[in-house]
N, CA, C and O atoms as CSV, one atom per row, in Angstrom:
chain,resi,resn,atom,element,x,y,z
A,1,GLN,N,N,-15.958,-19.006,14.253
A,1,GLN,CA,C,-15.777,-17.683,13.469
A,1,GLN,C,C,-14.022,-17.469,13.130
A,1,GLN,O,O,-13.095,-18.000,13.743
A,2,VAL,N,N,-13.937,-16.502,11.937
A,2,VAL,CA,C,-13.082,-16.587,10.959
A,2,VAL,C,C,-12.331,-15.171,11.732
A,2,VAL,O,O,-13.205,-14.346,11.998
A,3,GLN,N,N,-11.250,-14.815,12.050
A,3,GLN,CA,C,-10.060,-14.372,12.507
A,3,GLN,C,C,-8.968,-14.440,11.532
A,3,GLN,O,O,-8.899,-15.352,10.708
A,4,LEU,N,N,-7.987,-13.350,11.624
A,4,LEU,CA,C,-6.778,-13.057,10.948
A,4,LEU,C,C,-6.071,-11.701,12.106
A,4,LEU,O,O,-6.588,-10.652,12.490
A,5,VAL,N,N,-5.120,-12.125,12.307
A,5,VAL,CA,C,-4.622,-11.444,13.201
A,5,VAL,C,C,-3.209,-11.208,12.860
A,5,VAL,O,O,-2.327,-12.064,12.789
A,6,GLU,N,N,-3.082,-9.703,12.620
A,6,GLU,CA,C,-1.503,-9.408,12.269
A,6,GLU,C,C,-0.629,-9.179,13.697
A,6,GLU,O,O,-1.071,-9.037,14.838
A,7,SER,N,N,1.057,-9.197,13.128
A,7,SER,CA,C,1.924,-8.977,14.094
A,7,SER,C,C,3.338,-8.967,13.437
A,7,SER,O,O,3.668,-9.528,12.392
A,8,GLY,N,N,4.322,-7.990,14.512
A,8,GLY,CA,C,5.028,-8.111,13.782
A,8,GLY,C,C,5.484,-6.661,13.155
A,8,GLY,O,O,6.672,-6.408,12.953
A,9,GLY,N,N,4.419,-5.726,12.865
A,9,GLY,CA,C,4.765,-4.384,13.284
A,9,GLY,C,C,5.871,-3.638,14.120
A,9,GLY,O,O,6.525,-4.096,15.056
A,10,GLY,N,N,5.940,-2.072,13.426
A,10,GLY,CA,C,6.742,-1.425,14.500
A,10,GLY,C,C,7.695,-0.494,13.897
A,10,GLY,O,O,7.903,-0.466,12.684
A,11,LEU,N,N,8.450,0.504,15.005
A,11,LEU,CA,C,9.401,1.752,14.257
A,11,LEU,C,C,10.508,0.467,13.791
A,11,LEU,O,O,10.868,-0.568,14.353
A,12,VAL,N,N,10.831,1.102,12.488
A,12,VAL,CA,C,12.349,0.652,12.191
A,12,VAL,C,C,13.123,1.721,10.492
A,12,VAL,O,O,12.759,2.217,9.426
A,13,GLN,N,N,14.116,1.548,11.195
A,13,GLN,CA,C,14.615,2.985,10.199
A,13,GLN,C,C,14.879,2.393,8.719
A,13,GLN,O,O,14.786,1.314,8.133
A,14,PRO,N,N,15.167,3.386,8.522
A,14,PRO,CA,C,15.110,3.219,6.791
A,14,PRO,C,C,16.339,2.374,5.893
A,14,PRO,O,O,17.438,2.902,5.723
A,15,GLY,N,N,16.103,1.378,5.495
A,15,GLY,CA,C,17.177,-0.097,4.867
A,15,GLY,C,C,16.757,-0.856,5.976
A,15,GLY,O,O,17.244,-1.984,6.056
A,16,GLY,N,N,16.194,-0.603,6.599
A,16,GLY,CA,C,16.273,-2.242,7.659
A,16,GLY,C,C,14.817,-2.904,7.047
A,16,GLY,O,O,14.047,-2.796,6.092
A,17,SER,N,N,15.055,-3.800,8.531
A,17,SER,CA,C,13.819,-4.962,7.620
A,17,SER,C,C,12.910,-5.281,8.818
A,17,SER,O,O,13.110,-4.913,9.975
A,18,LEU,N,N,11.690,-6.156,8.288
A,18,LEU,CA,C,10.597,-6.157,9.114
A,18,LEU,C,C,9.935,-7.697,8.873
A,18,LEU,O,O,9.856,-8.103,7.714
A,19,ARG,N,N,9.610,-8.282,9.639
A,19,ARG,CA,C,8.351,-9.154,8.999
A,19,ARG,C,C,7.185,-9.575,9.655
A,19,ARG,O,O,7.118,-10.135,10.750
A,20,LEU,N,N,6.324,-9.280,8.943
A,20,LEU,CA,C,4.854,-9.290,9.446
A,20,LEU,C,C,4.001,-10.621,9.576
A,20,LEU,O,O,3.862,-11.412,8.644
A,21,SER,N,N,3.652,-10.720,10.368
A,21,SER,CA,C,2.776,-11.672,10.642
A,21,SER,C,C,1.769,-12.464,10.478
A,21,SER,O,O,1.710,-13.131,11.511
A,22,CYS,N,N,0.620,-12.895,9.500
A,22,CYS,CA,C,-0.840,-12.843,9.656
A,22,CYS,C,C,-1.393,-14.598,10.378
A,22,CYS,O,O,-1.177,-15.664,9.802
A,23,ALA,N,N,-1.750,-14.523,11.047
A,23,ALA,CA,C,-2.612,-15.920,12.099
A,23,ALA,C,C,-4.112,-15.669,12.008
A,23,ALA,O,O,-4.997,-14.914,12.412
A,24,ALA,N,N,-3.832,-17.022,11.044
A,24,ALA,CA,C,-5.333,-17.113,10.825
A,24,ALA,C,C,-6.192,-17.967,11.505
A,24,ALA,O,O,-5.576,-18.946,11.925
A,25,SER,N,N,-7.624,-17.981,11.834
A,25,SER,CA,C,-7.934,-19.271,12.287
A,25,SER,C,C,-9.590,-18.964,12.011
A,25,SER,O,O,-10.082,-17.881,11.693
A,26,GLY,N,N,-10.214,-20.112,12.209
A,26,GLY,CA,C,-11.241,-20.265,11.645
A,26,GLY,C,C,-11.672,-20.919,10.196
A,26,GLY,O,O,-12.823,-21.086,9.793
A,27,LEU,N,N,-10.330,-21.273,9.460
A,27,LEU,CA,C,-10.577,-21.067,8.368
A,27,LEU,C,C,-9.371,-22.300,8.116
A,27,LEU,O,O,-8.595,-22.806,8.927
A,28,THR,N,N,-9.602,-22.611,6.307
A,28,THR,CA,C,-7.878,-23.956,6.500
A,28,THR,C,C,-7.886,-22.521,5.485
A,28,THR,O,O,-8.680,-21.992,4.707
A,29,LEU,N,N,-6.751,-22.301,5.909
A,29,LEU,CA,C,-5.520,-21.521,4.879
A,29,LEU,C,C,-5.432,-21.717,3.923
A,29,LEU,O,O,-5.528,-20.923,2.987
A,30,SER,N,N,-5.133,-23.335,3.884
A,30,SER,CA,C,-4.832,-24.001,2.074
A,30,SER,C,C,-6.061,-23.646,0.576
A,30,SER,O,O,-5.804,-23.558,-0.624
A,31,ASP,N,N,-7.442,-23.511,1.342
A,31,ASP,CA,C,-8.418,-23.274,0.533
A,31,ASP,C,C,-8.663,-21.878,0.263
A,31,ASP,O,O,-9.674,-21.604,-0.384
A,32,TYR,N,N,-7.526,-20.492,0.846
A,32,TYR,CA,C,-7.587,-19.041,0.411
A,32,TYR,C,C,-6.457,-18.454,-0.195
A,32,TYR,O,O,-5.345,-18.666,0.288
A,33,GLY,N,N,-6.609,-17.699,-1.252
A,33,GLY,CA,C,-5.612,-16.882,-1.574
A,33,GLY,C,C,-5.131,-16.032,-0.437
A,33,GLY,O,O,-6.077,-16.032,0.351
A,34,MET,N,N,-4.180,-15.321,0.058
A,34,MET,CA,C,-4.484,-14.386,0.598
A,34,MET,C,C,-3.692,-13.006,0.385
A,34,MET,O,O,-2.805,-12.937,-0.466
A,35,GLY,N,N,-4.052,-11.877,1.210
A,35,GLY,CA,C,-2.862,-10.317,-0.093
A,35,GLY,C,C,-2.692,-9.443,1.279
A,35,GLY,O,O,-3.669,-9.385,2.026
A,36,TRP,N,N,-1.719,-8.893,1.567
A,36,TRP,CA,C,-1.560,-7.656,1.853
A,36,TRP,C,C,-1.605,-6.752,1.744
A,36,TRP,O,O,-1.016,-6.288,0.768
A,37,PHE,N,N,-2.238,-5.952,2.538
A,37,PHE,CA,C,-2.851,-4.423,1.779
A,37,PHE,C,C,-1.941,-2.890,2.884
A,37,PHE,O,O,-1.764,-3.117,4.080
A,38,ARG,N,N,-1.695,-2.149,2.570
A,38,ARG,CA,C,-1.644,-1.332,3.411
A,38,ARG,C,C,-2.734,0.418,2.874
A,38,ARG,O,O,-3.286,0.745,1.824
A,39,GLN,N,N,-2.590,1.080,4.190
A,39,GLN,CA,C,-3.537,2.021,4.035
A,39,GLN,C,C,-3.002,3.185,4.989
A,39,GLN,O,O,-2.954,2.948,6.196
A,40,VAL,N,N,-2.564,4.540,4.466
A,40,VAL,CA,C,-2.359,5.442,5.603
A,40,VAL,C,C,-3.834,6.388,5.619
A,40,VAL,O,O,-4.744,6.491,4.797
A,41,SER,N,N,-3.631,6.912,6.753
A,41,SER,CA,C,-5.004,7.791,7.312
A,41,SER,C,C,-5.843,8.620,6.419
A,41,SER,O,O,-5.878,9.781,6.829
A,42,GLY,N,N,-6.502,8.437,5.386
A,42,GLY,CA,C,-7.380,9.393,4.458
A,42,GLY,C,C,-7.465,9.104,3.482
A,42,GLY,O,O,-8.386,9.375,2.711
A,43,LYS,N,N,-6.300,8.337,3.236
A,43,LYS,CA,C,-5.778,7.299,2.077
A,43,LYS,C,C,-6.698,6.244,1.317
A,43,LYS,O,O,-7.277,5.902,2.349
A,44,GLU,N,N,-7.371,5.356,0.219
A,44,GLU,CA,C,-7.599,4.089,-0.359
A,44,GLU,C,C,-6.274,3.356,0.029
A,44,GLU,O,O,-5.112,3.730,0.187
A,45,ARG,N,N,-7.049,1.927,0.135
A,45,ARG,CA,C,-6.116,1.307,1.337
A,45,ARG,C,C,-5.725,0.219,-0.347
A,45,ARG,O,O,-6.488,-0.324,-1.146
A,46,GLU,N,N,-4.048,0.318,-0.273
A,46,GLU,CA,C,-3.694,0.027,-1.716
A,46,GLU,C,C,-3.077,-1.785,-1.239
A,46,GLU,O,O,-2.845,-2.375,-0.184
A,47,PHE,N,N,-3.016,-2.137,-2.809
A,47,PHE,CA,C,-2.471,-3.303,-2.853
A,47,PHE,C,C,-0.918,-3.400,-2.181
A,47,PHE,O,O,-0.181,-2.434,-1.980
A,48,VAL,N,N,-0.686,-4.477,-1.958
A,48,VAL,CA,C,1.122,-4.899,-1.316
A,48,VAL,C,C,1.254,-6.144,-2.086
A,48,VAL,O,O,1.965,-6.149,-3.091
A,49,ALA,N,N,0.565,-7.310,-1.664
A,49,ALA,CA,C,1.088,-8.191,-2.474
A,49,ALA,C,C,0.443,-9.684,-2.319
A,49,ALA,O,O,0.786,-10.182,-1.247
A,50,ALA,N,N,-0.069,-10.198,-2.794
A,50,ALA,CA,C,-0.879,-11.285,-2.818
A,50,ALA,C,C,-0.066,-12.698,-3.150
A,50,ALA,O,O,0.905,-12.668,-3.906
A,51,ILE,N,N,-0.453,-13.752,-2.631
A,51,ILE,CA,C,-0.318,-15.384,-2.675
A,51,ILE,C,C,-1.352,-16.069,-2.911
A,51,ILE,O,O,-1.846,-16.368,-1.824
A,52,ALA,N,N,-1.908,-16.451,-3.693
A,52,ALA,CA,C,-3.047,-17.084,-4.795
A,52,ALA,C,C,-2.813,-18.678,-4.133
A,52,ALA,O,O,-1.729,-19.209,-3.893
A,53,GLN,N,N,-4.504,-19.380,-3.874
A,53,GLN,CA,C,-4.299,-20.627,-3.843
A,53,GLN,C,C,-3.505,-21.277,-4.457
A,53,GLN,O,O,-3.141,-22.297,-3.872
A,54,THR,N,N,-3.050,-21.084,-5.487
A,54,THR,CA,C,-1.999,-21.917,-6.383
A,54,THR,C,C,-0.706,-22.074,-5.857
A,54,THR,O,O,0.039,-23.029,-6.081
A,55,GLY,N,N,-0.400,-20.823,-4.945
A,55,GLY,CA,C,1.053,-20.532,-5.207
A,55,GLY,C,C,1.594,-19.275,-5.384
A,55,GLY,O,O,2.597,-18.803,-4.849
A,56,ALA,N,N,0.679,-18.667,-6.353
A,56,ALA,CA,C,1.309,-18.086,-7.311
A,56,ALA,C,C,1.607,-16.370,-6.701
A,56,ALA,O,O,0.728,-15.836,-6.025
A,57,LEU,N,N,2.810,-15.678,-6.997
A,57,LEU,CA,C,2.802,-14.197,-5.816
A,57,LEU,C,C,2.558,-13.069,-7.021
A,57,LEU,O,O,2.031,-12.994,-8.131
A,58,GLU,N,N,2.898,-12.684,-6.580
A,58,GLU,CA,C,2.321,-10.991,-7.095
A,58,GLU,C,C,2.297,-9.970,-5.944
A,58,GLU,O,O,1.814,-10.195,-4.834
A,59,TYR,N,N,3.027,-8.520,-6.443
A,59,TYR,CA,C,3.016,-7.730,-5.764
A,59,TYR,C,C,3.168,-6.644,-6.286
A,59,TYR,O,O,3.693,-6.575,-7.398
A,60,ALA,N,N,2.700,-5.400,-5.540
A,60,ALA,CA,C,2.680,-4.102,-6.222
A,60,ALA,C,C,4.415,-3.468,-6.616
A,60,ALA,O,O,5.427,-3.844,-6.024
A,61,ASP,N,N,4.368,-2.260,-7.955
A,61,ASP,CA,C,5.296,-2.231,-8.448
A,61,ASP,C,C,6.483,-1.346,-7.007
A,61,ASP,O,O,7.681,-1.562,-6.823
A,62,SER,N,N,5.669,-0.491,-6.320
A,62,SER,CA,C,6.365,-0.107,-5.693
A,62,SER,C,C,7.445,-1.129,-4.436
A,62,SER,O,O,8.277,-0.762,-3.606
A,63,VAL,N,N,7.044,-2.182,-4.733
A,63,VAL,CA,C,7.608,-3.047,-3.064
A,63,VAL,C,C,8.658,-4.471,-3.845
A,63,VAL,O,O,9.491,-5.253,-3.387
A,64,LYS,N,N,8.135,-4.271,-5.032
A,64,LYS,CA,C,8.462,-5.563,-5.825
A,64,LYS,C,C,10.387,-5.522,-5.665
A,64,LYS,O,O,11.069,-4.591,-6.094
A,65,GLY,N,N,10.863,-6.576,-5.062
A,65,GLY,CA,C,12.535,-6.762,-5.287
A,65,GLY,C,C,12.657,-6.279,-4.012
A,65,GLY,O,O,13.795,-5.983,-3.650
A,66,ARG,N,N,11.422,-6.078,-2.970
A,66,ARG,CA,C,12.411,-5.479,-1.582
A,66,ARG,C,C,11.302,-6.503,-0.542
A,66,ARG,O,O,11.716,-6.787,0.582
A,67,PHE,N,N,10.048,-6.969,-0.939
A,67,PHE,CA,C,9.091,-7.214,-0.264
A,67,PHE,C,C,8.981,-9.145,-0.991
A,67,PHE,O,O,9.397,-9.608,-2.053
A,68,THR,N,N,8.218,-9.820,0.205
A,68,THR,CA,C,7.955,-11.037,-0.146
A,68,THR,C,C,7.163,-12.010,0.688
A,68,THR,O,O,7.620,-12.808,1.507
A,69,ILE,N,N,6.210,-11.866,0.434
A,69,ILE,CA,C,5.037,-13.037,0.420
A,69,ILE,C,C,4.950,-14.063,0.748
A,69,ILE,O,O,5.708,-14.662,-0.016
A,70,SER,N,N,4.367,-15.024,1.647
A,70,SER,CA,C,4.946,-16.110,1.426
A,70,SER,C,C,3.621,-16.933,2.509
A,70,SER,O,O,2.917,-16.187,3.190
A,71,ARG,N,N,3.436,-18.181,2.558
A,71,ARG,CA,C,2.553,-19.168,3.511
A,71,ARG,C,C,2.926,-20.371,3.964
A,71,ARG,O,O,3.681,-21.169,3.408
A,72,GLU,N,N,2.253,-20.501,5.214
A,72,GLU,CA,C,2.656,-21.699,5.645
A,72,GLU,C,C,1.431,-22.339,5.805
A,72,GLU,O,O,1.232,-22.287,7.019
A,73,ASN,N,N,0.246,-23.065,5.141
A,73,ASN,CA,C,-0.728,-23.974,5.351
A,73,ASN,C,C,-0.561,-24.595,6.150
A,73,ASN,O,O,-1.373,-24.050,6.899
A,74,ALA,N,N,-0.231,-25.233,6.629
A,74,ALA,CA,C,0.426,-26.317,8.015
A,74,ALA,C,C,-0.265,-25.853,9.507
A,74,ALA,O,O,-0.982,-26.359,10.371
A,75,LYS,N,N,0.481,-24.454,9.218
A,75,LYS,CA,C,0.480,-23.817,10.664
A,75,LYS,C,C,-0.482,-22.772,10.818
A,75,LYS,O,O,-0.603,-22.105,11.846
A,76,ASN,N,N,-1.473,-22.580,9.315
A,76,ASN,CA,C,-2.439,-21.497,8.801
A,76,ASN,C,C,-1.429,-19.726,9.245
A,76,ASN,O,O,-1.900,-18.793,9.894
A,77,MET,N,N,-0.292,-19.787,8.746
A,77,MET,CA,C,0.107,-18.398,8.741
A,77,MET,C,C,0.653,-18.121,7.193
A,77,MET,O,O,1.022,-18.854,6.276
A,78,VAL,N,N,0.494,-16.500,7.400
A,78,VAL,CA,C,0.563,-15.602,6.427
A,78,VAL,C,C,2.065,-15.017,6.176
A,78,VAL,O,O,2.256,-14.700,7.350
A,79,TYR,N,N,3.160,-14.673,5.581
A,79,TYR,CA,C,4.064,-13.974,6.015
A,79,TYR,C,C,4.077,-12.383,5.353
A,79,TYR,O,O,3.021,-11.928,4.913
A,80,LEU,N,N,5.093,-11.728,5.320
A,80,LEU,CA,C,5.141,-10.411,4.629
A,80,LEU,C,C,6.831,-10.023,5.174
A,80,LEU,O,O,7.112,-9.381,6.186
A,81,GLN,N,N,7.413,-10.380,4.579
A,81,GLN,CA,C,9.135,-10.188,4.811
A,81,GLN,C,C,9.108,-8.928,3.918
A,81,GLN,O,O,8.554,-8.993,2.820
A,82,MET,N,N,9.978,-7.197,4.563
A,82,MET,CA,C,9.844,-6.561,4.113
A,82,MET,C,C,11.467,-6.409,4.486
A,82,MET,O,O,12.178,-6.765,5.426
A,83,ASN,N,N,11.661,-5.693,3.249
A,83,ASN,CA,C,13.862,-5.261,3.195
A,83,ASN,C,C,13.550,-3.901,2.589
A,83,ASN,O,O,12.532,-3.333,2.195
A,84,SER,N,N,14.757,-3.631,2.670
A,84,SER,CA,C,15.103,-2.098,2.011
A,84,SER,C,C,13.947,-1.428,2.584
A,84,SER,O,O,13.278,-1.102,1.603
A,85,LEU,N,N,13.384,-1.069,3.568
A,85,LEU,CA,C,12.203,-0.316,3.817
A,85,LEU,C,C,12.539,1.453,3.938
A,85,LEU,O,O,13.310,2.175,4.571
A,86,LYS,N,N,11.522,1.601,2.985
A,86,LYS,CA,C,11.789,3.045,3.162
A,86,LYS,C,C,10.255,3.878,3.845
A,86,LYS,O,O,9.209,3.329,4.191
A,87,LEU,N,N,10.636,5.494,3.872
A,87,LEU,CA,C,10.031,5.944,3.976
A,87,LEU,C,C,8.088,6.175,4.151
A,87,LEU,O,O,7.215,6.564,4.927
A,88,GLU,N,N,8.295,5.668,2.954
A,88,GLU,CA,C,7.042,5.611,2.180
A,88,GLU,C,C,6.151,4.536,2.351
A,88,GLU,O,O,4.929,4.499,2.205
A,89,ASP,N,N,7.173,3.435,2.774
A,89,ASP,CA,C,6.259,2.174,3.498
A,89,ASP,C,C,5.894,2.538,4.719
A,89,ASP,O,O,4.887,1.842,4.845
A,90,THR,N,N,5.972,3.001,5.488
A,90,THR,CA,C,4.898,4.041,6.713
A,90,THR,C,C,3.392,3.751,6.219
A,90,THR,O,O,2.914,4.378,5.274
A,91,ALA,N,N,2.756,2.873,6.837
A,91,ALA,CA,C,1.516,2.599,6.773
A,91,ALA,C,C,0.512,1.488,8.088
A,91,ALA,O,O,1.111,1.213,9.128
A,92,GLY,N,N,-0.381,1.163,7.972
A,92,GLY,CA,C,-1.039,0.380,8.658
A,92,GLY,C,C,-1.038,-1.129,7.590
A,92,GLY,O,O,-1.293,-1.198,6.388
A,93,TYR,N,N,-0.769,-1.893,8.261
A,93,TYR,CA,C,-0.927,-3.289,7.557
A,93,TYR,C,C,-1.239,-4.400,7.605
A,93,TYR,O,O,-0.595,-5.157,8.331
A,94,TYR,N,N,-2.363,-4.888,6.829
A,94,TYR,CA,C,-3.531,-5.696,6.514
A,94,TYR,C,C,-3.205,-6.970,5.719
A,94,TYR,O,O,-2.692,-7.065,4.604
A,95,CYS,N,N,-3.541,-7.732,6.391
A,95,CYS,CA,C,-3.911,-9.254,5.727
A,95,CYS,C,C,-5.282,-9.116,5.515
A,95,CYS,O,O,-6.034,-8.178,5.779
A,96,ALA,N,N,-5.536,-10.447,4.877
A,96,ALA,CA,C,-7.127,-10.436,3.980
A,96,ALA,C,C,-7.165,-11.781,3.548
A,96,ALA,O,O,-6.043,-11.947,3.068
A,97,ALA,N,N,-7.755,-12.780,3.441
A,97,ALA,CA,C,-7.851,-13.264,2.684
A,97,ALA,C,C,-9.615,-13.772,2.044
A,97,ALA,O,O,-10.685,-13.401,2.526
A,98,GLY,N,N,-9.419,-14.657,0.910
A,98,GLY,CA,C,-11.061,-15.108,0.400
A,98,GLY,C,C,-10.443,-14.233,-1.187
A,98,GLY,O,O,-9.472,-13.640,-1.656
A,99,PRO,N,N,-11.869,-14.715,-1.507
A,99,PRO,CA,C,-12.881,-16.040,-1.822
A,99,PRO,C,C,-12.540,-17.217,-1.372
A,99,PRO,O,O,-11.358,-17.389,-1.670
A,100,ARG,N,N,-13.077,-18.367,-0.651
A,100,ARG,CA,C,-12.627,-19.367,-1.368
A,100,ARG,C,C,-12.374,-20.329,-1.968
A,100,ARG,O,O,-13.379,-20.702,-2.573
A,101,SER,N,N,-11.633,-20.886,-2.114
A,101,SER,CA,C,-11.646,-22.022,-3.189
A,101,SER,C,C,-11.069,-20.608,-4.695
A,101,SER,O,O,-10.569,-21.085,-5.714
A,102,TYR,N,N,-11.191,-19.470,-4.623
A,102,TYR,CA,C,-10.902,-18.419,-5.915
A,102,TYR,C,C,-9.228,-18.956,-5.925
A,102,TYR,O,O,-8.517,-18.986,-4.920
A,103,ARG,N,N,-8.752,-19.416,-7.484
A,103,ARG,CA,C,-7.576,-19.596,-7.583
A,103,ARG,C,C,-6.522,-18.517,-8.368
A,103,ARG,O,O,-5.325,-18.511,-8.656
A,104,GLY,N,N,-7.567,-17.699,-8.522
A,104,GLY,CA,C,-6.244,-16.388,-9.067
A,104,GLY,C,C,-5.934,-15.637,-8.170
A,104,GLY,O,O,-6.177,-15.920,-6.997
A,105,ILE,N,N,-5.163,-14.210,-8.633
A,105,ILE,CA,C,-4.582,-13.080,-7.710
A,105,ILE,C,C,-5.620,-12.030,-7.887
A,105,ILE,O,O,-6.017,-11.482,-8.916
A,106,LEU,N,N,-5.981,-11.870,-6.589
A,106,LEU,CA,C,-6.975,-10.664,-6.308
A,106,LEU,C,C,-5.927,-9.256,-5.744
A,106,LEU,O,O,-5.085,-9.304,-4.848
A,107,TYR,N,N,-6.177,-8.466,-6.304
A,107,TYR,CA,C,-5.811,-7.227,-6.264
A,107,TYR,C,C,-6.515,-6.157,-5.379
A,107,TYR,O,O,-5.883,-5.518,-4.539
A,108,SER,N,N,-7.807,-5.991,-5.593
A,108,SER,CA,C,-8.578,-4.951,-4.555
A,108,SER,C,C,-8.895,-5.725,-3.488
A,108,SER,O,O,-8.862,-6.947,-3.343
A,109,SER,N,N,-9.257,-4.697,-2.642
A,109,SER,CA,C,-9.335,-4.744,-1.407
A,109,SER,C,C,-10.909,-5.306,-1.295
A,109,SER,O,O,-11.456,-5.527,-0.215
A,110,ARG,N,N,-11.447,-5.470,-2.409
A,110,ARG,CA,C,-12.863,-5.498,-2.173
A,110,ARG,C,C,-13.808,-6.721,-2.771
A,110,ARG,O,O,-15.008,-6.990,-2.818
A,111,SER,N,N,-12.381,-7.379,-3.257
A,111,SER,CA,C,-12.182,-8.604,-3.631
A,111,SER,C,C,-12.113,-9.578,-2.378
A,111,SER,O,O,-12.057,-10.760,-2.715
A,112,TYR,N,N,-12.105,-9.373,-1.154
A,112,TYR,CA,C,-11.259,-10.033,0.034
A,112,TYR,C,C,-12.444,-10.338,0.946
A,112,TYR,O,O,-13.263,-9.421,1.006
A,113,GLN,N,N,-12.683,-11.301,1.588
A,113,GLN,CA,C,-13.710,-11.851,1.932
A,113,GLN,C,C,-13.646,-11.127,4.125
A,113,GLN,O,O,-14.488,-10.583,4.840
A,114,TYR,N,N,-12.289,-11.541,4.333
A,114,TYR,CA,C,-11.921,-11.693,5.495
A,114,TYR,C,C,-11.059,-10.969,5.786
A,114,TYR,O,O,-10.217,-11.022,4.890
A,115,TRP,N,N,-10.566,-9.822,7.089
A,115,TRP,CA,C,-9.620,-8.581,7.098
A,115,TRP,C,C,-9.329,-8.533,8.866
A,115,TRP,O,O,-10.145,-8.547,9.788
A,116,GLY,N,N,-7.702,-8.467,8.886
A,116,GLY,CA,C,-7.583,-8.520,9.959
A,116,GLY,C,C,-7.743,-6.972,10.799
A,116,GLY,O,O,-8.467,-6.060,10.400
A,117,GLN,N,N,-6.973,-6.933,11.918
A,117,GLN,CA,C,-7.029,-5.501,11.983
A,117,GLN,C,C,-6.235,-4.844,11.978
A,117,GLN,O,O,-6.382,-3.747,12.518
A,118,GLY,N,N,-4.685,-5.287,11.206
A,118,GLY,CA,C,-4.207,-4.489,10.531
A,118,GLY,C,C,-2.873,-4.162,12.205
A,118,GLY,O,O,-3.086,-4.240,13.414
A,119,THR,N,N,-1.698,-3.837,11.470
A,119,THR,CA,C,-0.145,-4.071,12.652
A,119,THR,C,C,0.379,-2.528,11.926
A,119,THR,O,O,0.129,-2.320,10.738
A,120,GLN,N,N,0.996,-1.669,12.629
A,120,GLN,CA,C,1.378,-0.256,12.219
A,120,GLN,C,C,2.995,-0.750,11.798
A,120,GLN,O,O,3.779,-1.166,12.651
A,121,VAL,N,N,3.215,-0.673,10.869
A,121,VAL,CA,C,4.634,-0.341,10.495
A,121,VAL,C,C,5.198,1.074,10.273
A,121,VAL,O,O,4.814,1.666,9.264
A,122,THR,N,N,6.065,1.683,11.101
A,122,THR,CA,C,6.814,2.807,11.318
A,122,THR,C,C,7.728,3.407,10.283
A,122,THR,O,O,7.925,4.545,10.710
A,123,VAL,N,N,8.191,3.311,9.502
A,123,VAL,CA,C,9.886,3.941,9.233
A,123,VAL,C,C,10.267,5.406,9.421
A,123,VAL,O,O,9.458,6.294,9.153
A,124,SER,N,N,11.323,5.631,9.816
A,124,SER,CA,C,11.620,6.997,10.094
A,124,SER,C,C,13.093,6.614,10.850
A,124,SER,O,O,13.364,5.702,11.630
A,125,SER,N,N,13.946,7.728,10.271
A,125,SER,CA,C,15.238,7.585,10.966
A,125,SER,C,C,15.655,8.230,12.383
A,125,SER,O,O,16.777,8.025,12.848
């Protein structure tokens, strides 16, 4: 069975930093492109960042220059380093995987096969 488990969320002050982790099991991470999405209750799940199977990176305009997605395939781990956090970054953050062996960047939540349960990030002074 495939599982993605996010961790690292919490309460942080504006301008602060947080590092989210996504631990994957039941799959070989190197076979998958990975993405991070965020969602506020009542709104659509929003693309944040993605790292393709090839290692290519892409970010939403709202987080460019502040967030960094990375992967450590040998440990089946994906990370989202978040710096210079803003109030509007407050959301539940989800990691996603798939589809297997697709080498491009995936921007739509509908494109991903597997999802974690999410971790809450709250930016507040």
